[in-house]
Amino acid sequence: MTRATTIDAPPASRRASSPVARGIGRTFASREFSVFAALAILLVVTTVANPRFLTPQGTKDLLLNAAIFVVMAVGEALVIITRNVDLSVGSILGLTAFSTGAVYSAVPSMPLIGIFLVGIVLGAILGAVNGLIVTTAKVPALVITLGTLYIFRGINNAWAGSTQYFVGNDPPEFGNLSVQVVAGVPLLALIALVVTVVFALYMFGARSGRDLYAIGSDPVAAELFGIRVRTRVITAFVASGALSGLAGVLYASRFNSVGADTGTGYELQIVAAVVVGGVAIFGGSGTVAGAAIGAVLLTTMTGALAALNVSKFWQQAIVGVLIIAAILITKIISVRNARRLRVSEAKNV
């Protein structure tokens, strides 16, 4: 005799929740979407208050200014995800930007690919110096990169002195990088978009990219699990330096003049953009896409506050409030997730 069995039907809410609906729900609940929504609201409010804010030229300038920050923020995000920080990115940008001017002054016929390679390789070497010192000395990256910030800046000051290179229009094809558009979008913005997509795919799909999250969550556990922590951390610093070097070349094309003080103060703005974009300052979570959106948000906010005639002092104060709010939100979310995980584990016991 067979005995009929009854299988309980899943709850109505579970039946109605399709994979597509869950995906949409996760998208709306993500930190990246909230930052993007804040950016959209900022654009709308500023445009209503000042209709000249988003003119075609204003939009182009906004994208050009954000492009350099986006490239640097992507590299900084890789480092912060590993529970480190790179405060020397502004000095690396300044050094590579001045190097661009020096190289074009010595070799005017240098092809574009050559000047990009010089900037990226120089930035990668400086990033490797940071990574090697941090992982060898086992001193917090905050301290090490604060020191290299001044060392790199000092080297640039000693090298540049009072010299200024105006490389934006010489050679012409280099200066044209900052004025060329593709389908109405500035070429520099497209370069920043490509960088973001490439590193987002790397972090999502590559084993070494996922390792960076494991290291940031718990470096000791990651090492016990067999992850080459030292190599991964050095690689993150090298990538950050290389992207800062790329940003230095783009800066030289965008702003024409480069000298001893180029890039001064950029490091704090980049760290702020990454944190506002949802990357946890304590490491282990966040995305490069969020960091990129955070960079666009901060750049847009600076332009929006200027368009609304808000003083520069208040601009800095508002950015500070944003950083604190982002850190508090990240902390609240992590506490809620931990509580939810404990409840879920208790139900499964």
Short mmCIF file of C-alpha atoms in Angstrom, two decimals:
data_model
loop_
_atom_site.label_atom_id
_atom_site.label_comp_id
_atom_site.label_asym_id
_atom_site.label_seq_id
_atom_site.Cartn_x
_atom_site.Cartn_y
_atom_site.Cartn_z
CA MET A 1 0.00 0.00 0.00
CA THR A 2 1.33 3.35 -0.91
CA ARG A 3 0.96 6.30 1.28
CA ALA A 4 0.20 9.62 -0.27
CA THR A 5 2.50 12.41 0.77
CA THR A 6 1.60 16.02 0.83
CA ILE A 7 4.15 18.61 -0.11
CA ASP A 8 3.52 21.97 1.44
CA ALA A 9 3.10 24.70 -1.14
CA PRO A 10 5.57 27.54 -0.86
CA PRO A 11 4.25 30.73 0.65
CA ALA A 12 2.43 33.07 -1.68
CA SER A 13 5.11 35.72 -1.26
CA ARG A 14 7.79 33.22 -2.34
CA ARG A 15 5.76 32.10 -5.37
CA ALA A 16 5.28 35.69 -6.46
CA SER A 17 8.98 36.47 -6.08
CA SER A 18 10.52 35.56 -9.42
CA PRO A 19 14.28 35.75 -10.09
CA VAL A 20 13.70 38.92 -12.12
CA ALA A 21 11.73 40.51 -9.29
CA ARG A 22 14.42 39.55 -6.76
CA GLY A 23 17.08 40.99 -9.05
CA ILE A 24 15.17 44.26 -9.37
CA GLY A 25 14.67 44.34 -5.61
CA ARG A 26 18.38 43.84 -4.96
CA THR A 27 19.21 46.57 -7.46
CA PHE A 28 16.94 49.10 -5.76
CA ALA A 29 18.30 48.10 -2.33
CA SER A 30 21.96 48.41 -3.36
CA ARG A 31 24.22 51.22 -2.18
CA GLU A 32 25.15 51.97 -5.80
CA PHE A 33 21.52 52.68 -6.68
CA SER A 34 21.08 54.99 -3.68
CA VAL A 35 24.18 56.97 -4.69
CA PHE A 36 22.96 57.11 -8.28
CA ALA A 37 19.54 58.30 -7.08
CA ALA A 38 21.21 61.02 -5.00
CA LEU A 39 23.12 62.08 -8.12
CA ALA A 40 19.92 62.25 -10.18
CA ILE A 41 18.13 64.27 -7.50
CA LEU A 42 21.09 66.66 -7.28
CA LEU A 43 21.05 67.20 -11.04
CA VAL A 44 17.30 67.82 -11.11
CA VAL A 45 17.28 70.23 -8.14
CA THR A 46 20.27 72.19 -9.42
CA THR A 47 18.88 72.42 -12.94
CA VAL A 48 15.53 73.71 -11.62
CA ALA A 49 17.32 76.34 -9.52
CA ASN A 50 19.77 77.24 -12.28
CA PRO A 51 18.65 76.20 -15.80
CA ARG A 52 22.11 77.01 -17.18
CA PHE A 53 23.70 74.23 -15.11
CA LEU A 54 23.14 71.44 -17.62
CA THR A 55 23.78 73.24 -20.88
CA PRO A 56 25.61 71.11 -23.49
CA GLN A 57 28.92 72.79 -22.59
CA GLY A 58 28.19 72.52 -18.86
CA THR A 59 27.44 68.82 -19.19
CA LYS A 60 30.62 68.28 -21.19
CA ASP A 61 32.74 70.09 -18.56
CA LEU A 62 31.06 68.06 -15.84
CA LEU A 63 31.94 64.77 -17.53
CA LEU A 64 35.51 65.88 -18.30
CA ASN A 65 36.17 66.92 -14.70
CA ALA A 66 34.61 63.73 -13.34
CA ALA A 67 36.57 61.45 -15.70
CA ILE A 68 39.90 61.98 -13.93
CA PHE A 69 38.35 61.44 -10.49
CA VAL A 70 36.57 58.29 -11.68
CA VAL A 71 39.81 56.69 -12.91
CA MET A 72 41.55 57.44 -9.60
CA ALA A 73 38.54 56.34 -7.52
CA VAL A 74 38.46 52.93 -9.22
CA GLY A 75 42.09 52.31 -8.23
CA GLU A 76 41.57 53.61 -4.71
CA ALA A 77 38.55 51.32 -4.29
CA LEU A 78 40.73 48.25 -4.97
CA VAL A 79 43.07 49.27 -2.15
CA ILE A 80 40.36 50.18 0.36
CA ILE A 81 38.52 46.90 -0.27
CA THR A 82 41.67 45.13 1.00
CA ARG A 83 41.40 47.11 4.28
CA ASN A 84 44.14 49.54 3.26
CA VAL A 85 44.21 53.08 1.89
CA ASP A 86 46.43 54.97 -0.53
CA LEU A 87 46.89 58.63 0.39
CA SER A 88 49.61 59.20 -2.19
CA VAL A 89 47.37 59.10 -5.28
CA GLY A 90 47.33 62.90 -5.63
CA SER A 91 51.14 63.04 -5.54
CA ILE A 92 51.37 60.19 -8.06
CA LEU A 93 49.03 62.09 -10.36
CA GLY A 94 51.14 65.23 -9.99
CA LEU A 95 54.40 63.40 -10.68
CA THR A 96 53.10 61.58 -13.75
CA ALA A 97 51.41 64.71 -15.10
CA PHE A 98 54.68 66.64 -14.83
CA SER A 99 56.52 63.68 -16.37
CA THR A 100 54.16 63.91 -19.33
CA GLY A 101 55.17 67.52 -19.85
CA ALA A 102 58.86 66.72 -19.41
CA VAL A 103 58.74 63.82 -21.88
CA TYR A 104 56.95 65.87 -24.53
CA SER A 105 59.45 68.68 -23.98
CA ALA A 106 62.36 66.29 -24.59
CA VAL A 107 60.71 64.12 -27.27
CA PRO A 108 58.01 66.18 -29.05
CA SER A 109 57.35 63.38 -31.53
CA MET A 110 56.45 60.86 -28.80
CA PRO A 111 53.35 58.92 -29.98
CA LEU A 112 50.24 58.97 -27.81
CA ILE A 113 50.54 55.30 -26.86
CA GLY A 114 54.09 55.97 -25.69
CA ILE A 115 53.12 58.83 -23.39
CA PHE A 116 50.29 56.77 -21.89
CA LEU A 117 52.68 53.88 -21.25
CA VAL A 118 55.16 56.21 -19.55
CA GLY A 119 52.48 57.58 -17.21
CA ILE A 120 50.95 54.19 -16.40
CA VAL A 121 54.29 52.45 -15.82
CA LEU A 122 55.62 55.29 -13.64
CA GLY A 123 52.40 55.23 -11.61
CA ALA A 124 52.59 51.44 -11.27
CA ILE A 125 56.18 51.65 -9.99
CA LEU A 126 55.19 54.23 -7.37
CA GLY A 127 52.22 52.06 -6.40
CA ALA A 128 54.51 49.04 -6.09
CA VAL A 129 56.72 51.03 -3.71
CA ASN A 130 53.66 51.66 -1.53
CA GLY A 131 52.58 48.03 -1.63
CA LEU A 132 56.02 46.61 -0.86
CA ILE A 133 56.56 48.92 2.12
CA VAL A 134 53.06 48.30 3.52
CA THR A 135 53.28 44.51 3.27
CA THR A 136 56.92 44.25 4.37
CA ALA A 137 56.88 46.67 7.29
CA LYS A 138 53.35 45.58 8.31
CA VAL A 139 52.60 49.15 9.25
CA PRO A 140 49.14 50.59 8.56
CA ALA A 141 48.88 51.83 4.99
CA LEU A 142 47.52 55.13 6.30
CA VAL A 143 50.93 55.91 7.81
CA ILE A 144 53.06 54.57 4.95
CA THR A 145 51.15 56.31 2.17
CA LEU A 146 51.01 59.53 4.17
CA GLY A 147 54.80 59.40 4.15
CA THR A 148 55.05 58.57 0.44
CA LEU A 149 52.55 61.35 -0.26
CA TYR A 150 55.15 63.83 0.98
CA ILE A 151 58.08 61.95 -0.59
CA PHE A 152 56.51 61.86 -4.06
CA ARG A 153 55.39 65.46 -3.68
CA GLY A 154 58.87 66.48 -2.57
CA ILE A 155 60.43 64.76 -5.60
CA ASN A 156 58.00 66.57 -7.87
CA ASN A 157 58.74 69.91 -6.20
CA ALA A 158 62.50 69.39 -6.50
CA TRP A 159 62.19 68.32 -10.13
CA ALA A 160 59.68 70.91 -11.27
CA GLY A 161 60.76 73.92 -9.22
CA SER A 162 59.10 76.88 -10.89
CA THR A 163 58.85 75.10 -14.26
CA GLN A 164 55.43 74.83 -15.86
CA TYR A 165 54.78 72.69 -18.93
CA PHE A 166 51.95 73.61 -21.25
CA VAL A 167 51.35 70.34 -23.03
CA GLY A 168 47.65 70.68 -23.79
CA ASN A 169 48.22 71.97 -27.33
CA ASP A 170 51.64 70.59 -28.11
CA PRO A 171 51.45 68.13 -29.74
CA PRO A 172 47.93 68.96 -31.00
CA GLU A 173 46.69 65.35 -31.00
CA PHE A 174 47.41 65.14 -27.26
CA GLY A 175 45.44 68.29 -26.47
CA ASN A 176 42.62 67.08 -28.70
CA LEU A 177 42.00 64.17 -26.34
CA SER A 178 40.13 66.51 -24.01
CA VAL A 179 37.96 68.04 -26.75
CA GLN A 180 37.16 64.98 -28.85
CA VAL A 181 33.69 63.48 -28.46
CA VAL A 182 32.22 60.16 -29.54
CA ALA A 183 28.44 60.17 -30.04
CA GLY A 184 28.30 63.38 -28.01
CA VAL A 185 30.28 61.95 -25.07
CA PRO A 186 33.78 63.30 -24.32
CA LEU A 187 36.55 60.82 -25.10
CA LEU A 188 38.02 61.17 -21.58
CA ALA A 189 34.67 60.20 -20.07
CA LEU A 190 34.56 57.12 -22.30
CA ILE A 191 38.07 56.15 -21.16
CA ALA A 192 36.90 56.44 -17.54
CA LEU A 193 33.83 54.32 -18.36
CA VAL A 194 35.97 51.60 -19.97
CA VAL A 195 38.30 51.55 -16.95
CA THR A 196 35.30 51.20 -14.61
CA VAL A 197 33.72 48.37 -16.62
CA VAL A 198 36.99 46.45 -16.97
CA PHE A 199 37.76 46.56 -13.24
CA ALA A 200 34.13 45.87 -12.29
CA LEU A 201 34.22 42.69 -14.40
CA TYR A 202 37.57 41.76 -12.88
CA MET A 203 36.29 42.16 -9.32
CA PHE A 204 33.11 40.24 -10.13
CA GLY A 205 34.48 37.42 -12.23
CA ALA A 206 38.14 36.86 -11.45
CA ARG A 207 39.26 34.71 -8.53
CA SER A 208 42.01 37.20 -7.68
CA GLY A 209 39.43 39.97 -7.66
CA ARG A 210 37.21 38.09 -5.24
CA ASP A 211 40.28 37.45 -3.08
CA LEU A 212 40.53 41.19 -2.41
CA TYR A 213 37.12 41.07 -0.65
CA ALA A 214 38.21 38.07 1.42
CA ILE A 215 41.39 39.87 2.47
CA GLY A 216 39.43 42.98 3.43
CA SER A 217 36.90 40.95 5.45
CA ASP A 218 39.50 39.02 7.44
CA PRO A 219 43.17 39.04 6.37
CA VAL A 220 44.16 36.28 8.82
CA ALA A 221 41.37 33.96 7.68
CA ALA A 222 42.19 34.72 4.05
CA GLU A 223 45.80 33.69 4.60
CA LEU A 224 44.74 30.48 6.38
CA PHE A 225 42.47 29.77 3.42
CA GLY A 226 45.51 29.83 1.14
CA ILE A 227 45.08 33.25 -0.42
CA ARG A 228 48.36 34.98 -1.22
CA VAL A 229 47.53 38.06 0.81
CA ARG A 230 50.84 39.90 0.31
CA THR A 231 50.80 39.45 -3.46
CA ARG A 232 47.16 40.52 -3.75
CA VAL A 233 47.67 43.65 -1.62
CA ILE A 234 50.75 44.67 -3.62
CA THR A 235 48.78 44.11 -6.83
CA ALA A 236 46.01 46.39 -5.55
CA PHE A 237 48.52 49.14 -4.82
CA VAL A 238 50.15 48.68 -8.23
CA ALA A 239 46.76 48.95 -9.95
CA SER A 240 45.94 52.07 -7.93
CA GLY A 241 49.27 53.65 -8.86
CA ALA A 242 48.88 52.72 -12.54
CA LEU A 243 45.40 54.26 -12.67
CA SER A 244 46.67 57.40 -10.92
CA GLY A 245 49.40 57.52 -13.57
CA LEU A 246 46.78 57.23 -16.30
CA ALA A 247 44.82 60.01 -14.60
CA GLY A 248 47.99 62.14 -14.59
CA VAL A 249 48.30 61.83 -18.37
CA LEU A 250 44.61 62.69 -18.79
CA TYR A 251 45.07 65.66 -16.43
CA ALA A 252 47.93 67.01 -18.57
CA SER A 253 45.69 66.80 -21.62
CA ARG A 254 42.68 68.33 -19.89
CA PHE A 255 44.23 71.24 -17.99
CA ASN A 256 47.14 72.18 -20.27
CA SER A 257 49.44 73.42 -17.49
CA VAL A 258 51.28 71.05 -15.12
CA GLY A 259 53.75 71.98 -12.42
CA ALA A 260 54.93 71.30 -8.88
CA ASP A 261 51.52 71.67 -7.21
CA THR A 262 49.50 69.58 -9.68
CA GLY A 263 47.19 67.14 -7.89
CA THR A 264 47.64 68.68 -4.45
CA GLY A 265 44.74 67.73 -2.17
CA TYR A 266 43.26 65.19 -4.58
CA GLU A 267 43.90 62.25 -2.24
CA LEU A 268 41.25 63.24 0.29
CA GLN A 269 38.69 63.92 -2.43
CA ILE A 270 39.34 60.50 -3.95
CA VAL A 271 39.01 58.69 -0.63
CA ALA A 272 35.81 60.67 0.03
CA ALA A 273 34.40 59.68 -3.37
CA VAL A 274 35.13 56.00 -2.75
CA VAL A 275 33.52 56.03 0.71
CA VAL A 276 30.49 57.99 -0.47
CA GLY A 277 30.19 55.46 -3.31
CA GLY A 278 29.58 52.68 -0.81
CA VAL A 279 33.01 51.10 -0.36
CA ALA A 280 33.44 50.30 3.33
CA ILE A 281 36.40 52.18 4.79
CA PHE A 282 37.04 49.07 6.92
CA GLY A 283 37.40 46.93 3.77
CA GLY A 284 35.65 43.82 2.52
CA SER A 285 32.67 45.34 0.72
CA GLY A 286 31.75 47.82 -1.97
CA THR A 287 32.23 47.97 -5.72
CA VAL A 288 34.34 49.93 -8.15
CA ALA A 289 31.13 50.97 -9.92
CA GLY A 290 29.91 52.54 -6.69
CA ALA A 291 33.24 54.33 -6.28
CA ALA A 292 32.95 55.66 -9.82
CA ILE A 293 29.41 56.93 -9.19
CA GLY A 294 30.63 58.48 -5.92
CA ALA A 295 33.33 60.35 -7.85
CA VAL A 296 30.75 61.67 -10.30
CA LEU A 297 28.48 62.65 -7.39
CA LEU A 298 31.17 64.63 -5.58
CA THR A 299 32.32 66.33 -8.79
CA THR A 300 28.73 67.21 -9.65
CA MET A 301 28.09 68.48 -6.13
CA THR A 302 31.07 70.81 -6.34
CA GLY A 303 29.77 72.20 -9.62
CA ALA A 304 26.21 72.36 -8.35
CA LEU A 305 27.11 74.28 -5.20
CA ALA A 306 29.15 76.71 -7.28
CA ALA A 307 26.18 77.13 -9.64
CA LEU A 308 23.98 77.86 -6.62
CA ASN A 309 26.50 80.48 -5.37
CA VAL A 310 27.34 78.50 -2.22
CA SER A 311 30.68 79.59 -0.74
CA LYS A 312 33.71 77.29 -1.06
CA PHE A 313 33.80 76.87 2.72
CA TRP A 314 30.33 75.36 2.75
CA GLN A 315 31.20 73.15 -0.21
CA GLN A 316 33.94 71.51 1.85
CA ALA A 317 31.69 71.27 4.90
CA ILE A 318 28.96 69.53 2.90
CA VAL A 319 31.45 67.05 1.48
CA GLY A 320 32.57 66.34 5.05
CA VAL A 321 28.98 65.70 6.11
CA LEU A 322 28.57 63.32 3.16
CA ILE A 323 31.62 61.31 4.22
CA ILE A 324 30.39 60.96 7.80
CA ALA A 325 26.90 60.04 6.60
CA ALA A 326 28.31 57.41 4.23
CA ILE A 327 30.40 55.82 6.98
CA LEU A 328 27.44 55.78 9.39
CA ILE A 329 25.16 54.24 6.76
CA THR A 330 27.76 51.57 5.99
CA LYS A 331 28.06 50.78 9.70
CA ILE A 332 24.29 50.56 10.15
CA ILE A 333 23.94 48.27 7.13
CA SER A 334 26.72 45.97 8.35
CA VAL A 335 25.12 45.74 11.81
CA ARG A 336 21.72 44.94 10.29
CA ASN A 337 23.22 42.31 7.98
CA ALA A 338 25.05 40.69 10.89
CA ARG A 339 21.83 40.62 12.95
CA ARG A 340 19.88 39.15 10.00
CA LEU A 341 22.55 36.47 9.54
CA ARG A 342 22.38 35.50 13.22
CA VAL A 343 18.60 35.22 13.04
CA SER A 344 18.83 33.10 9.89
CA GLU A 345 21.39 30.78 11.46
CA ALA A 346 19.24 30.44 14.59
CA LYS A 347 16.26 29.36 12.47
CA ASN A 348 18.35 26.71 10.72
CA VAL A 349 19.56 25.13 13.97
#
